[in-house]
Amino acid sequence: MPTFRDEKIIFNAICPQPIDPSECRVSLPRSREVGGYVCFEGLVRSFNNGKKVIRLDYEVYEPLALKEMRRICERATEEFELFSARCWHRSGSLNLGDTAVLIDVLARHRAEAFKGCRFIIDAIKHRVPIWKKEYYDDGTASWTQCHEHHDEPAF
Amino acid sequence: MNEMPKVPYRIQIRYFALLKDLVGQGEEVLGIPAGSTAGDIYLLLAEKYAFPLALTDIRIAVNDEFTSTSHPLQDGDSLVFIPPVAGG
């Protein structure tokens, strides 16, 4: 019987257009060995750091972002024995409620699926060269710097 | 005896996010002395453009791969300074 490792599927994309969660779900890889599916969506929220956000822009250093997303998914796949790890991240201009990031994973059991998905979103926030500019209702805007990343060890 | 003039390397720098706003453009080509490190160039440009981030606050990418601030630059390299990220 093939192991998960032999079959692992990794997919990453930077999306200038809206992410459609139903399309991601339809394209989910299938395997009879899979017992756990976990999907995380990050959405654009109206308040951040005490200010009212009206929209935001994501800027992406795409060649390196895609490489790093792949490394993160590969690491998660090995560490948590995932069958698949997929990630879509938006670029460009987003409105409130839009999907900013979607991650889904498949594993034999739920525990590995939850842990793997959590690992991937946390690593993306800390490691992948993507930046967010928030626009506020008072007419100001700022690049958010919520994560320190110096001395981030390489995978 | 006259010192040989240093032949400048030409490197491409791409700017993102806060740094792009401060520079006012997404990229530029820069002539640098041979032997310069990525960190040397950051400090030079941080002064020129008043970047608010210390060298220890950023990461460096050369030719689309993470590297260290002490990375020695070669002619034709592509250099990116990576301010703290905020994806997800």
mmCIF file of C-alpha atoms in Angstrom:
data_model
loop_
_atom_site.group_PDB
_atom_site.id
_atom_site.type_symbol
_atom_site.label_atom_id
_atom_site.label_comp_id
_atom_site.label_asym_id
_atom_site.label_seq_id
_atom_site.Cartn_x
_atom_site.Cartn_y
_atom_site.Cartn_z
ATOM 1 C CA MET A 1 0.000 0.000 0.000
ATOM 2 C CA PRO A 2 1.438 3.419 -0.881
ATOM 3 C CA THR A 3 2.266 5.590 2.087
ATOM 4 C CA PHE A 4 1.100 9.186 2.447
ATOM 5 C CA ARG A 5 4.639 10.334 1.914
ATOM 6 C CA ASP A 6 4.793 8.642 -1.460
ATOM 7 C CA GLU A 7 1.585 10.303 -2.567
ATOM 8 C CA LYS A 8 1.911 13.712 -0.928
ATOM 9 C CA ILE A 9 0.396 16.550 -2.876
ATOM 10 C CA ILE A 10 1.584 20.111 -2.379
ATOM 11 C CA PHE A 11 0.035 23.097 -4.087
ATOM 12 C CA ASN A 12 0.694 26.813 -3.598
ATOM 13 C CA ALA A 13 -0.657 29.848 -5.362
ATOM 14 C CA ILE A 14 -0.625 33.625 -5.141
ATOM 15 C CA CYS A 15 -4.016 34.849 -6.334
ATOM 16 C CA PRO A 16 -4.603 38.345 -7.730
ATOM 17 C CA GLN A 17 -8.308 37.467 -8.013
ATOM 18 C CA PRO A 18 -10.730 36.447 -5.229
ATOM 19 C CA ILE A 19 -10.247 32.981 -3.730
ATOM 20 C CA ASP A 20 -13.349 30.813 -4.144
ATOM 21 C CA PRO A 21 -13.438 28.322 -1.246
ATOM 22 C CA SER A 22 -15.926 26.089 -3.045
ATOM 23 C CA GLU A 23 -13.500 25.687 -5.956
ATOM 24 C CA CYS A 24 -10.741 24.725 -3.541
ATOM 25 C CA ARG A 25 -13.056 22.151 -1.963
ATOM 26 C CA VAL A 26 -14.044 20.666 -5.321
ATOM 27 C CA SER A 27 -10.401 20.179 -6.317
ATOM 28 C CA LEU A 28 -9.519 18.413 -3.051
ATOM 29 C CA PRO A 29 -7.340 15.351 -3.719
ATOM 30 C CA ARG A 30 -9.061 12.069 -2.944
ATOM 31 C CA SER A 31 -7.726 9.047 -1.137
ATOM 32 C CA ARG A 32 -9.411 6.248 0.763
ATOM 33 C CA GLU A 33 -6.650 6.483 3.370
ATOM 34 C CA VAL A 34 -7.692 9.997 4.360
ATOM 35 C CA GLY A 35 -9.807 10.379 7.496
ATOM 36 C CA GLY A 36 -9.206 14.034 8.339
ATOM 37 C CA TYR A 37 -9.730 17.189 6.305
ATOM 38 C CA VAL A 38 -8.999 20.591 7.860
ATOM 39 C CA CYS A 39 -9.404 23.898 6.042
ATOM 40 C CA PHE A 40 -8.481 27.307 7.444
ATOM 41 C CA GLU A 41 -9.589 30.572 5.893
ATOM 42 C CA GLY A 42 -8.186 33.925 6.975
ATOM 43 C CA LEU A 43 -10.654 36.771 6.345
ATOM 44 C CA VAL A 44 -10.285 40.539 6.208
ATOM 45 C CA ARG A 45 -11.463 41.942 9.539
ATOM 46 C CA SER A 46 -12.864 45.429 10.122
ATOM 47 C CA PHE A 47 -10.860 46.277 13.247
ATOM 48 C CA ASN A 48 -7.132 45.955 13.814
ATOM 49 C CA ASN A 49 -5.002 47.529 16.534
ATOM 50 C CA GLY A 50 -7.938 49.698 17.619
ATOM 51 C CA LYS A 51 -8.566 51.244 14.206
ATOM 52 C CA LYS A 52 -11.420 50.691 11.800
ATOM 53 C CA VAL A 53 -10.138 49.035 8.635
ATOM 54 C CA ILE A 54 -12.053 49.706 5.423
ATOM 55 C CA ARG A 55 -9.893 47.730 2.966
ATOM 56 C CA LEU A 56 -6.362 46.453 2.515
ATOM 57 C CA ASP A 57 -3.673 45.679 -0.023
ATOM 58 C CA TYR A 58 -1.399 42.654 -0.005
ATOM 59 C CA GLU A 59 1.965 43.021 -1.681
ATOM 60 C CA VAL A 60 3.831 39.800 -2.450
ATOM 61 C CA TYR A 61 7.438 39.068 -3.349
ATOM 62 C CA GLU A 62 6.119 36.266 -5.459
ATOM 63 C CA PRO A 63 9.136 34.138 -6.476
ATOM 64 C CA LEU A 64 10.388 33.830 -2.913
ATOM 65 C CA ALA A 65 6.894 33.669 -1.389
ATOM 66 C CA LEU A 66 6.049 30.631 -3.508
ATOM 67 C CA LYS A 67 9.347 28.942 -2.658
ATOM 68 C CA GLU A 68 8.859 29.525 1.047
ATOM 69 C CA MET A 69 5.205 28.411 0.973
ATOM 70 C CA ARG A 70 6.333 25.192 -0.700
ATOM 71 C CA ARG A 71 9.040 24.616 1.917
ATOM 72 C CA ILE A 72 6.498 25.185 4.694
ATOM 73 C CA CYS A 73 4.045 22.724 3.136
ATOM 74 C CA GLU A 74 6.799 20.150 2.590
ATOM 75 C CA ARG A 75 7.905 20.482 6.183
ATOM 76 C CA ALA A 76 4.330 20.135 7.455
ATOM 77 C CA THR A 77 3.725 17.157 5.206
ATOM 78 C CA GLU A 78 6.751 15.359 6.604
ATOM 79 C CA GLU A 79 6.259 16.327 10.222
ATOM 80 C CA PHE A 80 2.532 15.567 10.439
ATOM 81 C CA GLU A 81 2.341 12.823 7.799
ATOM 82 C CA LEU A 82 -0.092 14.799 5.689
ATOM 83 C CA PHE A 83 -1.467 13.397 2.482
ATOM 84 C CA SER A 84 -1.809 16.866 1.001
ATOM 85 C CA ALA A 85 -1.051 20.475 1.915
ATOM 86 C CA ARG A 86 -2.400 23.306 -0.226
ATOM 87 C CA CYS A 87 -2.326 27.054 0.199
ATOM 88 C CA TRP A 88 -3.782 29.997 -1.678
ATOM 89 C CA HIS A 89 -2.832 33.556 -0.676
ATOM 90 C CA ARG A 90 -4.286 36.731 -2.109
ATOM 91 C CA SER A 91 -2.369 39.626 -3.573
ATOM 92 C CA GLY A 92 -3.730 43.042 -4.482
ATOM 93 C CA SER A 93 -6.703 44.914 -3.084
ATOM 94 C CA LEU A 94 -9.177 43.226 -0.694
ATOM 95 C CA ASN A 95 -12.426 44.302 0.924
ATOM 96 C CA LEU A 96 -13.813 43.410 4.343
ATOM 97 C CA GLY A 97 -14.834 39.776 4.584
ATOM 98 C CA ASP A 98 -12.737 38.663 1.612
ATOM 99 C CA THR A 99 -10.699 35.493 1.941
ATOM 100 C CA ALA A 100 -7.068 36.518 2.369
ATOM 101 C CA VAL A 101 -5.630 33.033 2.711
ATOM 102 C CA LEU A 102 -6.957 29.502 2.426
ATOM 103 C CA ILE A 103 -5.079 26.433 3.614
ATOM 104 C CA ASP A 104 -6.302 22.886 3.499
ATOM 105 C CA VAL A 105 -4.703 19.633 4.518
ATOM 106 C CA LEU A 106 -5.574 15.973 4.429
ATOM 107 C CA ALA A 107 -4.275 13.423 6.909
ATOM 108 C CA ARG A 108 -5.064 9.944 8.106
ATOM 109 C CA HIS A 109 -6.509 11.274 11.382
ATOM 110 C CA ARG A 110 -7.919 14.579 12.613
ATOM 111 C CA ALA A 111 -5.129 15.309 15.102
ATOM 112 C CA GLU A 112 -2.453 15.430 12.397
ATOM 113 C CA ALA A 113 -4.747 17.420 10.104
ATOM 114 C CA PHE A 114 -5.394 20.109 12.741
ATOM 115 C CA LYS A 115 -1.724 20.296 13.739
ATOM 116 C CA GLY A 116 -0.505 20.424 10.149
ATOM 117 C CA CYS A 117 -2.918 23.176 9.163
ATOM 118 C CA ARG A 118 -2.020 25.208 12.247
ATOM 119 C CA PHE A 119 1.675 24.799 11.534
ATOM 120 C CA ILE A 120 1.245 26.052 7.978
ATOM 121 C CA ILE A 121 -0.765 29.197 8.787
ATOM 122 C CA ASP A 122 1.571 30.120 11.644
ATOM 123 C CA ALA A 123 4.647 29.642 9.459
ATOM 124 C CA ILE A 124 3.124 31.641 6.602
ATOM 125 C CA LYS A 125 2.483 34.575 8.924
ATOM 126 C CA HIS A 126 6.065 34.533 10.173
ATOM 127 C CA ARG A 127 8.133 33.569 7.162
ATOM 128 C CA VAL A 128 6.556 34.300 3.786
ATOM 129 C CA PRO A 129 7.421 37.673 2.188
ATOM 130 C CA ILE A 130 3.907 39.106 2.009
ATOM 131 C CA TRP A 131 2.992 42.527 3.380
ATOM 132 C CA LYS A 132 -0.324 44.081 4.303
ATOM 133 C CA LYS A 133 -1.249 47.741 3.978
ATOM 134 C CA GLU A 134 -4.375 48.616 5.912
ATOM 135 C CA TYR A 135 -6.578 51.576 4.978
ATOM 136 C CA TYR A 136 -8.581 53.109 7.829
ATOM 137 C CA ASP A 137 -11.834 55.039 8.020
ATOM 138 C CA ASP A 138 -9.963 58.173 9.169
ATOM 139 C CA GLY A 139 -8.225 58.386 5.784
ATOM 140 C CA THR A 140 -4.863 57.058 6.981
ATOM 141 C CA ALA A 141 -3.102 53.867 5.924
ATOM 142 C CA SER A 142 -0.186 51.856 7.240
ATOM 143 C CA TRP A 143 1.915 48.789 6.552
ATOM 144 C CA THR A 144 1.283 46.458 9.444
ATOM 145 C CA GLN A 145 4.271 44.950 11.160
ATOM 146 C CA CYS A 146 2.760 42.468 13.517
ATOM 147 C CA HIS A 147 5.497 39.866 13.270
ATOM 148 C CA GLU A 148 9.162 40.123 14.073
ATOM 149 C CA HIS A 149 11.041 37.769 11.847
ATOM 150 C CA HIS A 150 14.720 38.397 12.364
ATOM 151 C CA ASP A 151 16.750 35.318 13.269
ATOM 152 C CA GLU A 152 14.079 33.162 11.678
ATOM 153 C CA PRO A 153 15.917 29.851 11.212
ATOM 154 C CA ALA A 154 15.950 28.362 7.738
ATOM 155 C CA PHE A 155 14.080 25.134 7.094
ATOM 156 C CA MET B 1 51.776 54.107 -6.906
ATOM 157 C CA ASN B 2 48.222 54.716 -7.950
ATOM 158 C CA GLU B 3 45.555 52.448 -6.572
ATOM 159 C CA MET B 4 43.604 50.551 -9.196
ATOM 160 C CA PRO B 5 40.106 51.983 -9.481
ATOM 161 C CA LYS B 6 37.518 49.569 -8.192
ATOM 162 C CA VAL B 7 35.303 48.298 -10.969
ATOM 163 C CA PRO B 8 31.744 48.748 -9.796
ATOM 164 C CA TYR B 9 29.363 45.866 -9.947
ATOM 165 C CA ARG B 10 25.865 46.583 -11.107
ATOM 166 C CA ILE B 11 23.090 45.080 -9.055
ATOM 167 C CA GLN B 12 19.327 45.301 -9.271
ATOM 168 C CA ILE B 13 17.376 46.158 -6.143
ATOM 169 C CA ARG B 14 13.645 45.526 -5.816
ATOM 170 C CA TYR B 15 11.658 47.267 -3.100
ATOM 171 C CA PHE B 16 8.483 46.100 -1.407
ATOM 172 C CA ALA B 17 5.898 47.522 0.978
ATOM 173 C CA LEU B 18 7.133 50.250 3.314
ATOM 174 C CA LEU B 19 10.504 50.461 1.589
ATOM 175 C CA LYS B 20 8.900 50.874 -1.828
ATOM 176 C CA ASP B 21 6.773 53.746 -0.516
ATOM 177 C CA LEU B 22 9.855 55.467 0.905
ATOM 178 C CA VAL B 23 11.957 55.013 -2.231
ATOM 179 C CA GLY B 24 9.080 56.014 -4.489
ATOM 180 C CA GLN B 25 9.733 53.230 -7.002
ATOM 181 C CA GLY B 26 9.769 49.447 -7.086
ATOM 182 C CA GLU B 27 13.290 48.933 -8.323
ATOM 183 C CA GLU B 28 16.572 50.531 -9.236
ATOM 184 C CA VAL B 29 19.964 49.551 -10.597
ATOM 185 C CA LEU B 30 22.910 50.479 -8.436
ATOM 186 C CA GLY B 31 26.663 50.517 -9.047
ATOM 187 C CA ILE B 32 28.514 49.158 -6.020
ATOM 188 C CA PRO B 33 32.168 48.533 -5.155
ATOM 189 C CA ALA B 34 33.353 44.954 -5.505
ATOM 190 C CA GLY B 35 33.366 43.263 -2.115
ATOM 191 C CA SER B 36 30.200 44.934 -0.833
ATOM 192 C CA THR B 37 27.889 42.821 1.267
ATOM 193 C CA ALA B 38 24.098 42.940 1.170
ATOM 194 C CA GLY B 39 24.173 44.530 4.620
ATOM 195 C CA ASP B 40 26.579 47.250 3.429
ATOM 196 C CA ILE B 41 24.146 48.207 0.683
ATOM 197 C CA TYR B 42 21.177 48.216 3.049
ATOM 198 C CA LEU B 43 22.930 50.612 5.421
ATOM 199 C CA LEU B 44 23.870 52.878 2.523
ATOM 200 C CA LEU B 45 20.303 52.996 1.207
ATOM 201 C CA ALA B 46 18.743 53.205 4.667
ATOM 202 C CA GLU B 47 20.599 56.464 5.128
ATOM 203 C CA LYS B 48 19.752 57.757 1.656
ATOM 204 C CA TYR B 49 16.022 57.009 1.908
ATOM 205 C CA ALA B 50 15.572 57.248 5.706
ATOM 206 C CA PHE B 51 14.421 53.657 6.150
ATOM 207 C CA PRO B 52 13.138 53.337 9.721
ATOM 208 C CA LEU B 53 14.238 49.704 10.056
ATOM 209 C CA ALA B 54 17.569 48.568 11.473
ATOM 210 C CA LEU B 55 19.578 45.946 9.633
ATOM 211 C CA THR B 56 18.594 43.477 12.353
ATOM 212 C CA ASP B 57 14.895 44.109 11.601
ATOM 213 C CA ILE B 58 15.032 42.963 8.001
ATOM 214 C CA ARG B 59 15.839 39.795 6.098
ATOM 215 C CA ILE B 60 17.849 39.689 2.887
ATOM 216 C CA ALA B 61 17.180 37.851 -0.352
ATOM 217 C CA VAL B 62 19.708 37.588 -3.167
ATOM 218 C CA ASN B 63 18.562 36.126 -6.475
ATOM 219 C CA ASP B 64 15.205 35.151 -4.965
ATOM 220 C CA GLU B 65 16.627 33.168 -2.044
ATOM 221 C CA PHE B 66 17.035 34.062 1.621
ATOM 222 C CA THR B 67 20.587 34.756 2.681
ATOM 223 C CA SER B 68 22.510 36.598 5.375
ATOM 224 C CA THR B 69 23.387 40.264 5.638
ATOM 225 C CA SER B 70 27.048 39.318 5.183
ATOM 226 C CA HIS B 71 26.351 37.821 1.747
ATOM 227 C CA PRO B 72 29.013 39.163 -0.678
ATOM 228 C CA LEU B 73 27.315 40.579 -3.762
ATOM 229 C CA GLN B 74 28.327 39.686 -7.301
ATOM 230 C CA ASP B 75 27.877 41.604 -10.525
ATOM 231 C CA GLY B 76 24.323 41.189 -11.805
ATOM 232 C CA ASP B 77 22.821 40.062 -8.493
ATOM 233 C CA SER B 78 19.239 40.860 -7.628
ATOM 234 C CA LEU B 79 18.815 42.116 -4.080
ATOM 235 C CA VAL B 80 15.668 42.420 -1.965
ATOM 236 C CA PHE B 81 15.332 43.770 1.561
ATOM 237 C CA ILE B 82 12.494 42.075 3.426
ATOM 238 C CA PRO B 83 10.824 44.131 6.149
ATOM 239 C CA PRO B 84 8.807 42.266 8.808
ATOM 240 C CA VAL B 85 6.146 40.267 6.994
ATOM 241 C CA ALA B 86 2.387 40.334 7.590
ATOM 242 C CA GLY B 87 0.714 37.698 5.455
ATOM 243 C CA GLY B 88 -2.092 35.394 6.458
#
